[in-house]
Short mmCIF file of C-alpha atoms in Angstrom, two decimals:
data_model
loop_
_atom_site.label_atom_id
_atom_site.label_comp_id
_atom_site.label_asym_id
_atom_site.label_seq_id
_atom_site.Cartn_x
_atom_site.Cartn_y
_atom_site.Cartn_z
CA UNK Z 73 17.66 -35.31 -16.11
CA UNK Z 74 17.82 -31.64 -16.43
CA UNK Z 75 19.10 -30.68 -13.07
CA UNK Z 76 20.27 -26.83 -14.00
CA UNK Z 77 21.94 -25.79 -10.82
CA UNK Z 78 24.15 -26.51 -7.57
CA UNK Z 79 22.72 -23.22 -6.19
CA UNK Z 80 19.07 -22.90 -4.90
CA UNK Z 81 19.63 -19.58 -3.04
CA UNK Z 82 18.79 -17.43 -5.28
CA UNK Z 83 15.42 -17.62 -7.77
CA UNK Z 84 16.53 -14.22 -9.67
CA UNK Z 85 19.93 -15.68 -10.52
CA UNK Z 86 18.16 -19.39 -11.48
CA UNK Z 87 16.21 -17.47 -13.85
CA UNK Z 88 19.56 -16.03 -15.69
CA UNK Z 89 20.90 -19.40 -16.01
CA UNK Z 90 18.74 -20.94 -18.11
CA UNK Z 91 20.84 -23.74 -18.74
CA UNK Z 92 19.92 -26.13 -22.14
CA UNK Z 93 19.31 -29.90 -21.33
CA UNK Z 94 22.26 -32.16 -20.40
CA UNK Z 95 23.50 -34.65 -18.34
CA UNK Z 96 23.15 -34.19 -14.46
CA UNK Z 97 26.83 -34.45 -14.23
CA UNK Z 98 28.44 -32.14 -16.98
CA UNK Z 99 25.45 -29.70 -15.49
CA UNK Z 100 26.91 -29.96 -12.68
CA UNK Z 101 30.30 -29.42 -13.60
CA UNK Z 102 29.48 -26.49 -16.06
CA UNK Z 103 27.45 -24.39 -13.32
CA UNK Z 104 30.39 -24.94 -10.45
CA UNK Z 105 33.07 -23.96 -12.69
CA UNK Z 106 31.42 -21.08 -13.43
CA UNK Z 107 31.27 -19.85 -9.77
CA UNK Z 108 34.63 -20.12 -9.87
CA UNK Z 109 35.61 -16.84 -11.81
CA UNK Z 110 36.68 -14.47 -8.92
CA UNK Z 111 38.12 -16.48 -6.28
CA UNK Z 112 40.83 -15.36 -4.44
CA UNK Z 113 42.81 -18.04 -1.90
CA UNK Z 114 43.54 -16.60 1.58
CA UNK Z 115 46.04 -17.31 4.01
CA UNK Z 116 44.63 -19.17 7.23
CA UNK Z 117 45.72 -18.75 10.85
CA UNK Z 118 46.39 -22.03 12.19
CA UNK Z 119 47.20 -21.27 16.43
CA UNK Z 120 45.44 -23.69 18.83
CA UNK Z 121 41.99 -21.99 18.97
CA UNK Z 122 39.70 -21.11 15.93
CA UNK Z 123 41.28 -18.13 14.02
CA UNK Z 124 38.62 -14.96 15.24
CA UNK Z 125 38.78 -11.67 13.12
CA UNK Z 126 38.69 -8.56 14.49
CA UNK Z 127 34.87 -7.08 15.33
CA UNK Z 128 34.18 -5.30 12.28
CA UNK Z 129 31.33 -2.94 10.90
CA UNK Z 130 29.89 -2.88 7.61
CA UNK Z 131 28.56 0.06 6.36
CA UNK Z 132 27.04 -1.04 3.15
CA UNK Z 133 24.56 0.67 1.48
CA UNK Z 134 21.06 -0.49 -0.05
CA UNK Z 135 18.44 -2.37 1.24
CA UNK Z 136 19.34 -3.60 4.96
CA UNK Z 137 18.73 -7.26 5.04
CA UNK Z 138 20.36 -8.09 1.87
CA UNK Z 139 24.29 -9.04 3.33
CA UNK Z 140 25.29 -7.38 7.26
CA UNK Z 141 22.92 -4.75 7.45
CA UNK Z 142 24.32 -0.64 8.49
CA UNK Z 143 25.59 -0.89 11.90
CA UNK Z 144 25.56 -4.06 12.66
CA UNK Z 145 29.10 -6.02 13.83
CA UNK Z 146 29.57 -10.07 12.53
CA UNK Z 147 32.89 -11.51 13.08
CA UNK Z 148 34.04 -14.12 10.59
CA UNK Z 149 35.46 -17.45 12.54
CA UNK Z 150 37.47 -20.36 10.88
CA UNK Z 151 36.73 -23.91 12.31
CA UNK Z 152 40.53 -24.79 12.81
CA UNK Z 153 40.38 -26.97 15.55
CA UNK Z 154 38.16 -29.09 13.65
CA UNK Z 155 40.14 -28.80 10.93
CA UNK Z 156 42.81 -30.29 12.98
CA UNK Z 157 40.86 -33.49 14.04
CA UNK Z 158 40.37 -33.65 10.09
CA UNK Z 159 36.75 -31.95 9.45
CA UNK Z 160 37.34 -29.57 6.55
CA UNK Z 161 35.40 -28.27 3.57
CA UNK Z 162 35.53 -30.48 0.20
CA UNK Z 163 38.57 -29.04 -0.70
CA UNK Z 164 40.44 -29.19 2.93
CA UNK Z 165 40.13 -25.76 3.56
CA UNK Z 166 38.63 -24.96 7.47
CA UNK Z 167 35.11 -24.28 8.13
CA UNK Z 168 33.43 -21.15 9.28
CA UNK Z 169 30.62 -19.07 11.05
CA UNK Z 170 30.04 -15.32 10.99
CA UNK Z 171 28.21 -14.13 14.27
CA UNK Z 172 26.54 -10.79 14.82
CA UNK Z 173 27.64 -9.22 17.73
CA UNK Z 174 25.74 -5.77 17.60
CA UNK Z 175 22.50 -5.07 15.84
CA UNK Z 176 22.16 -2.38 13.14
CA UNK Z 177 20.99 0.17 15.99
CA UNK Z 178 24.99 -0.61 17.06
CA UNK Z 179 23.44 -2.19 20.30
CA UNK Z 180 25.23 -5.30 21.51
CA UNK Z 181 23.39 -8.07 21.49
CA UNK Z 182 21.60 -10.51 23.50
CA UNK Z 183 23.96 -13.41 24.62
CA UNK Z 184 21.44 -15.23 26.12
CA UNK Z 185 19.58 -15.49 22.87
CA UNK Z 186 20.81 -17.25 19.87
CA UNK Z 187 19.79 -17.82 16.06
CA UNK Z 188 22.49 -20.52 14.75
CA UNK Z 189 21.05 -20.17 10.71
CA UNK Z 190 22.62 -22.71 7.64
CA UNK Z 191 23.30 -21.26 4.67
CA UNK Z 192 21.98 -22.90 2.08
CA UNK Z 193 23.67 -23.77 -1.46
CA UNK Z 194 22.30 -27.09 -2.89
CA UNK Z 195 24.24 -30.32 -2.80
CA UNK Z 196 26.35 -32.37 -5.40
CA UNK Z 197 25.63 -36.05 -6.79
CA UNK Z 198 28.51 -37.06 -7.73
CA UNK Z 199 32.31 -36.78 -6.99
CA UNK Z 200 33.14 -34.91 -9.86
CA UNK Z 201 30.72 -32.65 -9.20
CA UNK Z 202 31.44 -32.45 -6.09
CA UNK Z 203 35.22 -32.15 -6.97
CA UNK Z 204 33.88 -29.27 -9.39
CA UNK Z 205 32.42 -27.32 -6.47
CA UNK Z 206 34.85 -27.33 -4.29
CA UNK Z 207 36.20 -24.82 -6.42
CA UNK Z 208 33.34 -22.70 -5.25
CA UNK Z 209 32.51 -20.73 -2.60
CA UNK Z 210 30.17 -23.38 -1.44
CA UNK Z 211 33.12 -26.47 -1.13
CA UNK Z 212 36.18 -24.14 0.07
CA UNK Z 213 36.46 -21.27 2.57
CA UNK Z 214 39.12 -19.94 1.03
CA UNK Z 215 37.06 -16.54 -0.28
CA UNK Z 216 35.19 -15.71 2.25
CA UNK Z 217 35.25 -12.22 2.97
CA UNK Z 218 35.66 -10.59 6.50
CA UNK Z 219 32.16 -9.75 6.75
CA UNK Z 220 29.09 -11.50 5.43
CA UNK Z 221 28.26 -11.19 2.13
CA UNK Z 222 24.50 -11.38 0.89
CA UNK Z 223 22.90 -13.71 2.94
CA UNK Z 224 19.45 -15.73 3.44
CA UNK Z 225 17.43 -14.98 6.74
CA UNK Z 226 17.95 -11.06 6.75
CA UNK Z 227 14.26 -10.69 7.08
CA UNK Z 228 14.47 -13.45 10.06
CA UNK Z 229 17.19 -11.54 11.45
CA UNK Z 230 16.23 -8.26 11.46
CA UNK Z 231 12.42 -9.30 12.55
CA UNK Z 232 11.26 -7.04 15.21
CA UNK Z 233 11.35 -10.57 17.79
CA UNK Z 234 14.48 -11.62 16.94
CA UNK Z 235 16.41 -8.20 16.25
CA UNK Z 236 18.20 -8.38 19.22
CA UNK Z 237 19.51 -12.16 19.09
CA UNK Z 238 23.16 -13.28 18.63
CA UNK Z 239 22.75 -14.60 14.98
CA UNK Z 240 25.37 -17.47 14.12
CA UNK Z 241 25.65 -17.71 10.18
CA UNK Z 242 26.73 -21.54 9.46
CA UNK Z 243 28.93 -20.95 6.01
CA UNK Z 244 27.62 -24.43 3.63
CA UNK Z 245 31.17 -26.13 2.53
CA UNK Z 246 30.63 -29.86 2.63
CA UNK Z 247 27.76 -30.23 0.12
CA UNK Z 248 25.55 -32.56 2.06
CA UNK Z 249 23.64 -30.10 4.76
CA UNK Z 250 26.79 -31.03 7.04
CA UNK Z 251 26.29 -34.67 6.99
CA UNK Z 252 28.76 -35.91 5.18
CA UNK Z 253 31.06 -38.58 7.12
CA UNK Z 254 33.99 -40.20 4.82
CA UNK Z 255 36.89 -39.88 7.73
CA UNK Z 256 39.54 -41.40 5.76
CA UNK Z 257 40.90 -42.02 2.86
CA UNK Z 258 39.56 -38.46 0.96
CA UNK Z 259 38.45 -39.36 -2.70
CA UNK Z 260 40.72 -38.94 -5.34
CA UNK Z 261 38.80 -37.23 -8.68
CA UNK Z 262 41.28 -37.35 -11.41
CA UNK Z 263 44.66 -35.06 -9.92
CA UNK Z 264 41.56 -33.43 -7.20
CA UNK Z 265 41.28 -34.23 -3.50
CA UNK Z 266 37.57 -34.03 -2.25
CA UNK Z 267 36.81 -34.01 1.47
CA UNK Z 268 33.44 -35.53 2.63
CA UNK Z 269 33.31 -34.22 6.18
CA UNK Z 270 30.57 -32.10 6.67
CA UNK Z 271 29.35 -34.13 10.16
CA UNK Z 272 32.88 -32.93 11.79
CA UNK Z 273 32.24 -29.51 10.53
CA UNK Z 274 28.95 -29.62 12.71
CA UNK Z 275 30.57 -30.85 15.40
CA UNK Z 276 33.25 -28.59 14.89
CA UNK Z 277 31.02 -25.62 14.91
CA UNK Z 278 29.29 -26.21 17.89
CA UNK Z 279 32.46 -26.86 19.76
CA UNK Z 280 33.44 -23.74 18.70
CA UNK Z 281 29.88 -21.66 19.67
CA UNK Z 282 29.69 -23.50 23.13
CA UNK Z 283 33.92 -22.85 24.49
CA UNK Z 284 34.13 -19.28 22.32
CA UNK Z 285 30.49 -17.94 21.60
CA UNK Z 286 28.94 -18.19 24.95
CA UNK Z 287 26.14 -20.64 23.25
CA UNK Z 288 26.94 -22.35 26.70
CA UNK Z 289 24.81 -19.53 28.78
CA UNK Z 290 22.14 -19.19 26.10
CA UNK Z 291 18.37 -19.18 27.74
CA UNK Z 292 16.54 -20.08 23.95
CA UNK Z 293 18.14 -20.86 20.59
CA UNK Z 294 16.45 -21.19 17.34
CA UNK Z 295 18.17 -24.03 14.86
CA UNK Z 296 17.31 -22.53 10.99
CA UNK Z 297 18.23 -22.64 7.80
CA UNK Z 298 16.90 -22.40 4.22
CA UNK Z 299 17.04 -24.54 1.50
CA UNK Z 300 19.82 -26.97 2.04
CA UNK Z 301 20.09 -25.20 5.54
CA UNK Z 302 16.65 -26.10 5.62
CA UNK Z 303 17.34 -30.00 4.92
CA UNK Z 304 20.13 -28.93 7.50
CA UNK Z 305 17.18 -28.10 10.06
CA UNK Z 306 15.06 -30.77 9.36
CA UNK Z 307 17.81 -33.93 9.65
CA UNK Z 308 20.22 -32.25 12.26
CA UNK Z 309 17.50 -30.99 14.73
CA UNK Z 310 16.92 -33.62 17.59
CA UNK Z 311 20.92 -34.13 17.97
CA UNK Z 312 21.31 -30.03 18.30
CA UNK Z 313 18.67 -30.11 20.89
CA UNK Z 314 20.93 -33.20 22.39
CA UNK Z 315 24.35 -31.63 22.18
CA UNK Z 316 22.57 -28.17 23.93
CA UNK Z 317 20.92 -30.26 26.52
CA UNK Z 318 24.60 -31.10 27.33
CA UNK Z 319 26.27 -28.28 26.59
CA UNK Z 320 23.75 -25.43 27.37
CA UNK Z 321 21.53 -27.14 29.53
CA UNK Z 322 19.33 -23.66 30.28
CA UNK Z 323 18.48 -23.53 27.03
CA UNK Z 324 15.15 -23.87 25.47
CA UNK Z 325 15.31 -24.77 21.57
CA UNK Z 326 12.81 -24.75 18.94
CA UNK Z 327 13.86 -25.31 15.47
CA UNK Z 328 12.71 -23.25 11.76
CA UNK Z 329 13.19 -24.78 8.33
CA UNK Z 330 12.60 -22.90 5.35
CA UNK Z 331 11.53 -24.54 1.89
CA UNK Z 332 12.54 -28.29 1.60
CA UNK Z 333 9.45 -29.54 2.83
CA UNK Z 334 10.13 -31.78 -0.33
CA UNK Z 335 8.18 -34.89 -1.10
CA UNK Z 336 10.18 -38.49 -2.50
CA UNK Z 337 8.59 -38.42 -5.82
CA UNK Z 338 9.43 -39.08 -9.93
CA UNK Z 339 8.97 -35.53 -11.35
CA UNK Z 340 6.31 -34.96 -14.25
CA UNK Z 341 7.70 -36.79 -16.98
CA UNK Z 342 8.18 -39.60 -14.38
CA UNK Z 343 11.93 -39.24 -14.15
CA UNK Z 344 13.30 -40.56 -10.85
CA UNK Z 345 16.08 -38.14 -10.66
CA UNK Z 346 15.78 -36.63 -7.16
CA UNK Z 347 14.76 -39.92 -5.25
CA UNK Z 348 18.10 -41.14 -7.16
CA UNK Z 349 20.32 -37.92 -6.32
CA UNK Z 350 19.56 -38.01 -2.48
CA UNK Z 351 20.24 -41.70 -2.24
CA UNK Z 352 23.53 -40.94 -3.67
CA UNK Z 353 24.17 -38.46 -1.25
CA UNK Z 354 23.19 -40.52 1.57
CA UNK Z 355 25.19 -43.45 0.51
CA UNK Z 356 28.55 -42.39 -0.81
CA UNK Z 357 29.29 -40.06 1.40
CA UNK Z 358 28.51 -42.19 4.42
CA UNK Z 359 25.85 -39.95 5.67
CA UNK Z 360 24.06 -42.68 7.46
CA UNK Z 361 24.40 -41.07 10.68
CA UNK Z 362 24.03 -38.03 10.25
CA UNK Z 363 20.12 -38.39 9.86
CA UNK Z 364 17.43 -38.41 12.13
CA UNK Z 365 17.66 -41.60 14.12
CA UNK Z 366 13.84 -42.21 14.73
CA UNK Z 367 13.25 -41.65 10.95
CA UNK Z 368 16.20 -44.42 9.67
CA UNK Z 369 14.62 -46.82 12.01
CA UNK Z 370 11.11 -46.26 10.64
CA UNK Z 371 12.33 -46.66 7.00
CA UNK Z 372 14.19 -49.90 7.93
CA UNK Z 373 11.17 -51.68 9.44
CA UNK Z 374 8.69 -50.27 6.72
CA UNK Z 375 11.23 -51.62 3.84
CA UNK Z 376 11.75 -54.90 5.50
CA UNK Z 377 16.05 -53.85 6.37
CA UNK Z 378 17.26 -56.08 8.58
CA UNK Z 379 17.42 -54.50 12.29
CA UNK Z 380 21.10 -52.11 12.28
CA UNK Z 381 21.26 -51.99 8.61
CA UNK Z 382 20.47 -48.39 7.89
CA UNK Z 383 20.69 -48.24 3.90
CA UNK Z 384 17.25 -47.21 3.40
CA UNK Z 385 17.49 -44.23 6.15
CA UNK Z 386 18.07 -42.16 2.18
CA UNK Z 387 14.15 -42.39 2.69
CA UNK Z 388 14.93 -39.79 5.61
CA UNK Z 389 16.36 -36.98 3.25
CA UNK Z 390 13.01 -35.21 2.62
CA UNK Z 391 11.81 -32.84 4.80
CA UNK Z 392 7.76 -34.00 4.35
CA UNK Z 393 9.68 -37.52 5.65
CA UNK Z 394 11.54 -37.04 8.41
CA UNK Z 395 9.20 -34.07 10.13
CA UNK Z 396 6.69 -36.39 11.50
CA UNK Z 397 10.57 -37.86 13.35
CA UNK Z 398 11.84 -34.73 14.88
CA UNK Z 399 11.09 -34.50 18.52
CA UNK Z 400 12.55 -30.92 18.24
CA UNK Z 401 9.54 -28.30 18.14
CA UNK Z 402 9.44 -27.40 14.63
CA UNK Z 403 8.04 -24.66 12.33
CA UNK Z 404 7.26 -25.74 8.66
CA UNK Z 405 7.62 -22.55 6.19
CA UNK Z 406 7.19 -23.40 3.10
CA UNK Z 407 5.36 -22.68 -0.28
CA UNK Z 408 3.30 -25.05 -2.04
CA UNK Z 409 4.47 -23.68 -5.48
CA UNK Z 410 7.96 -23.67 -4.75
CA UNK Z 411 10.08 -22.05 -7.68
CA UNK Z 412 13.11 -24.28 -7.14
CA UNK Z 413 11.40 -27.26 -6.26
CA UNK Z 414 9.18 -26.50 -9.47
CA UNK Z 415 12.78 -26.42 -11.29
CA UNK Z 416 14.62 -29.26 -9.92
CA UNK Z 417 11.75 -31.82 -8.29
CA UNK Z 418 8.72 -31.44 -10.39
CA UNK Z 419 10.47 -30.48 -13.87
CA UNK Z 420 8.21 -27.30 -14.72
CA UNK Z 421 11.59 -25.46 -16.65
CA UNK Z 422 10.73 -22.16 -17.24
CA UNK Z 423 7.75 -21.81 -16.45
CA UNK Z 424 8.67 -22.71 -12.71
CA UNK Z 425 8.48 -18.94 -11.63
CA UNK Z 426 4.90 -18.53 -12.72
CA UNK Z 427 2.33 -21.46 -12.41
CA UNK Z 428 -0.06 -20.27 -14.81
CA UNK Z 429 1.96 -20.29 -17.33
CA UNK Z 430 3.10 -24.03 -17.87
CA UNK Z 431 1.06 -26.45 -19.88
CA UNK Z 432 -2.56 -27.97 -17.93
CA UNK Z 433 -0.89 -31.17 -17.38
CA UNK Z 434 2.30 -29.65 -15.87
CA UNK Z 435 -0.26 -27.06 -13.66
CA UNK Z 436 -2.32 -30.17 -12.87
CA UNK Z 437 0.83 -32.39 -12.05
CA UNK Z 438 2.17 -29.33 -9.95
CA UNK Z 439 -0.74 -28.48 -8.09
CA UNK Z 440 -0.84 -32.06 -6.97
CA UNK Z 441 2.53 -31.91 -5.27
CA UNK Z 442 1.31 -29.45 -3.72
CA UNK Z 443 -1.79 -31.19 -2.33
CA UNK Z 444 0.14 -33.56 -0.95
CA UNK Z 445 2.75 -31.33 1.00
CA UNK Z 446 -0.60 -30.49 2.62
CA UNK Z 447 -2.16 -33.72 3.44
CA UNK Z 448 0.99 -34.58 4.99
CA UNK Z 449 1.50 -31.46 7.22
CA UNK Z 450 -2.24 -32.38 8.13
CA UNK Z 451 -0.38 -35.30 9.76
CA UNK Z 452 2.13 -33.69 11.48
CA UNK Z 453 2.18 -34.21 15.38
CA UNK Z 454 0.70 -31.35 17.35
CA UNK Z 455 4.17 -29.64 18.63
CA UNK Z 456 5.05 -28.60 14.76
CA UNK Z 457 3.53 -25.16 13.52
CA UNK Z 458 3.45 -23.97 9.60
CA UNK Z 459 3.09 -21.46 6.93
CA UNK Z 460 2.22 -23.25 3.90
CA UNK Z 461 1.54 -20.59 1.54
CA UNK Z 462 0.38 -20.48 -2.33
CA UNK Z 463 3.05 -17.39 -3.15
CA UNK Z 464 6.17 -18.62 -5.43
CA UNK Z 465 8.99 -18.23 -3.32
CA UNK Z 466 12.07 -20.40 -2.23
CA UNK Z 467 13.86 -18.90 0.60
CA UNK Z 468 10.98 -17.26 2.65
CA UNK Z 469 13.24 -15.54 5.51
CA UNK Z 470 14.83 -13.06 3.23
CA UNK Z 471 12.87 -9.65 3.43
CA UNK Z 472 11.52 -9.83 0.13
CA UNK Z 473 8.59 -12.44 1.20
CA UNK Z 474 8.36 -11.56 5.32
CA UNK Z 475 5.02 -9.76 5.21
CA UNK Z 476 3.55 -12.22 2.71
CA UNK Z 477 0.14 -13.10 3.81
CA UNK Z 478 -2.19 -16.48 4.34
CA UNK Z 479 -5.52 -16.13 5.58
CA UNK Z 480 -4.60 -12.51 6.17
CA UNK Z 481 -1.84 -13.35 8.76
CA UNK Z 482 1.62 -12.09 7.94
CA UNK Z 483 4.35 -14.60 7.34
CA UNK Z 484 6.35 -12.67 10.06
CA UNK Z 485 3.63 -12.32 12.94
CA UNK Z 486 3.27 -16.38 12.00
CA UNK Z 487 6.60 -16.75 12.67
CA UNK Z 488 6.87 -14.60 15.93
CA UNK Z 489 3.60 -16.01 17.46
CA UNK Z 490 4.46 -19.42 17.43
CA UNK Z 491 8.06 -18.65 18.22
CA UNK Z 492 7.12 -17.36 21.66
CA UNK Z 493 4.39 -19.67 22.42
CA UNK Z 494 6.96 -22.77 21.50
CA UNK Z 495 9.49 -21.33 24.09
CA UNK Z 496 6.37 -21.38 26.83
CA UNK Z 497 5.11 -25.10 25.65
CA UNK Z 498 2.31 -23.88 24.20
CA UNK Z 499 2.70 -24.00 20.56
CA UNK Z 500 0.06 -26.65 19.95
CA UNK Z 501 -2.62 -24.58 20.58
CA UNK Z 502 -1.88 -22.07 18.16
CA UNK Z 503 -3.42 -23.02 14.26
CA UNK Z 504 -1.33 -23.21 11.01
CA UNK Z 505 -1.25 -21.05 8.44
CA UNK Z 506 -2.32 -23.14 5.06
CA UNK Z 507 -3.45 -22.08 1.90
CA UNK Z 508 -6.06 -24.55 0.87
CA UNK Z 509 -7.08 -23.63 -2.85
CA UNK Z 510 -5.66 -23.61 -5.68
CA UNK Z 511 -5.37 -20.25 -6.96
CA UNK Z 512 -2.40 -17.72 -6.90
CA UNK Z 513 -2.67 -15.93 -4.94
CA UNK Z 514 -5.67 -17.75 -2.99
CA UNK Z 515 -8.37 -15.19 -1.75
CA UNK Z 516 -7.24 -11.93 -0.30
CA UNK Z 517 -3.17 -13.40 0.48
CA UNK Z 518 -0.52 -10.98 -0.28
CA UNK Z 519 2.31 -12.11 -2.52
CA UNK Z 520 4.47 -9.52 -3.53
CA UNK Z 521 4.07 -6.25 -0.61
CA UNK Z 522 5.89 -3.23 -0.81
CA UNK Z 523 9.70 -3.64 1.14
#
């Protein structure tokens, strides 16, 4: 299969690497040691507390939104306590967070309210791949600069209801949205150690948030991510509502996944690659679980697995599957043409940026998917809200997409509305926000506003 990239952050840069046809795993292999180039190794405090930089301020200059915006202070914090108990990144360097700690006004912010947001980044299939991108930014920690660079959710972040919220950025280093659960022995690739131990990490990190953070005192907490951090959301959302029940019992928390709403399917020329690459993730590296519990049982009794036996829980690793599962309140945002989807589920190559330009068949195959992303979020229970929109866009909480429109409601007033109302209870009163023709854009919708 022609799976082009590790990275789905970023549809500008997918675009540029218009990689030819190859195998998934020399693909693989090729785009990670690429990211490579550049890396510098770093020297990691290792006391009995995670290692906390100094508050620092960024004054960069362009666009605010795009990495820590003018003003505002993130601190960078390595997970070395859970490195300790043996929960590292693939190549055994720590985790880490960033967390804002004053907006871009230079106003401290709220500790009461929290946005804990997972990076995205993709995932490998194999464990040379994997051992290939843990020479990347996204399988070792060992780059990461003092202060955030570029980062998804900016638009989220800096969103006129959420301005003021403590922001926890969750750096992606175990390539499975922090499920990944081989405790010991790590796997040997060739002279390479690789480190499947992304379900410590989580752990880790909210150790970390609730004894150093004050996450403990927090009155409402959105769970987010995009992309992978969106698969993140989805799978990881009912046991980060258990752990704060616990841990930050005054909390009230509602969860936001962006893009990943992705369906089980054979892509158009009926190749089962992604069905076959998220199995593999599930099952070698013991990711079992990490999944959402109510969703693995469901699978097992629908494909006859004997009661305990939670092999066909891989079912789970969809976000249009395990949704209708998550007891968590829940807000869908996705598109229904979905550029990396289009890339690296359906198969549309290059012309997965622009619908109307592929073939009838693909547009027909395509615009199928799509239907179906809808009938299921038809099905959703009551307590989930959505933006299902017909723009092309992966990544929706950056600022490039936040006043996108469907039905003439903004993608950010969507957002806000059903934020509050889902802190109150009331979120299943409020409609969802789905684009129900097939046209690009459909009816008056905005796709590309000015920023």
């Amino acid at each position: 299969p022609n799976w082009r990239s590790i990275d789905d952050r970023s549809s500008q840069d997918r675009a540029r690497d218009s990689l030819s046809a190859m195998s998934k795993q020399a693909s693989l292999m090729r785009v990670s040691l690429v990211c490579t180039i550049g890396i510098v190794h770093a020297v990691y405090a290792t006391g009995p507390t995670q290692h906390i930089d100094p508050v620092s301020t960024h004054p960069i200059g362009g666009r605010v939104g795009q990495g820590a915006g003018e003003g505002e202070q993130w601190r960078r914090v390595f997970l070395t306590d859970a490195a300790k108990k043996g929960a590292v990144c693939l190549d055994g360097s720590p985790g880490a967070y960033y967390i804002r700690t004053r907006t871009t006004n230079g106003v401290p912010t709220d500790p009461k309210k929290f946005i804990i947001f997972m990076q995205g980044g993709g995932w490998c299939f194999s464990d040379e791949s994997c051992a290939a991108r843990a020479l990347t930014k996204l399988g070792s920690s060992k780059a990461y600069p003092a202060v955030p660079e570029p980062m998804e959710g900016t638009g989220l972040f800096g969103a006129p209801a959420f301005i003021n919220h403590t922001v926890v950025y969750g750096m992606y280093c175990d390539g499975m949205s922090w499920g990944a659960n081989i405790t010991n022995p790590p796997v040997k690739v060739g002279t390479s150690t690789v480190y499947y131990r992304g379900r410590g990490l989580l752990d880790g990190l909210f150790d970390s948030l609730l004894t150093t953070a004050g996450l403990d005192s927090a009155s409402e907490v959105l769970w987010s991510g995009c992309s992978a951090g969106g698969l993140t959301t989805y799978i990881h959302a009912d046991w980060v509502t258990a752990r704060l029940h616990e841990g930050a019992p005054h909390a009230t928390v509602v969860a936001l996944a962006d893009a990943m709403f992705s369906l089980n399917t054979v892509d158009f020329a009926g190749d089962s690659h992604w069905p076959s690459f998220m199995q593999w993730v599930y099952s070698q590296m013991h990711s079992s679980d990490s999944v959402n519990e109510a969703c693995v049982d469901h699978m097992a009794a629908t494909y006859g697995v004997p009661a305990g036996n939670r092999s066909a829980g891989w079912r789970c690793m969809f976000g249009s599957a395990v949704a209708p599962f998550v007891q968590t309140p829940l807000f869908v945002l996705n598109s229904k043409y979905d550029t990396w989807q289009a890339k690296q589920i359906i198969g549309a190559g290059n012309c997965s940026d622009h619908i109307s330009t592929c073939p009838t068949d693909l547009i027909a195959f395509w615009v199928g998917y799509g239907h179906k992303m809808v009938a299921i979020l038809d099905s959703l229970p009551p307590r989930h809200g959505a933006y299902l929109g017909n723009c092309q866009m992966h990544c929706q909480t950056g600022p490039s997409s936040w006043g996108y429109t469907v039905n003439g409601t903004s993608m950010g007033s969507a957002v806000a509305t059903w934020y509050a109302a889902a802190l109150r209870g009331e979120q299943a009163t409020l409609p969802r926000h789905v684009d129900r023709c097939d046209e690009l854009p459909c009816g008056s919708d905005v796709c590309h506003p000015p920023v």
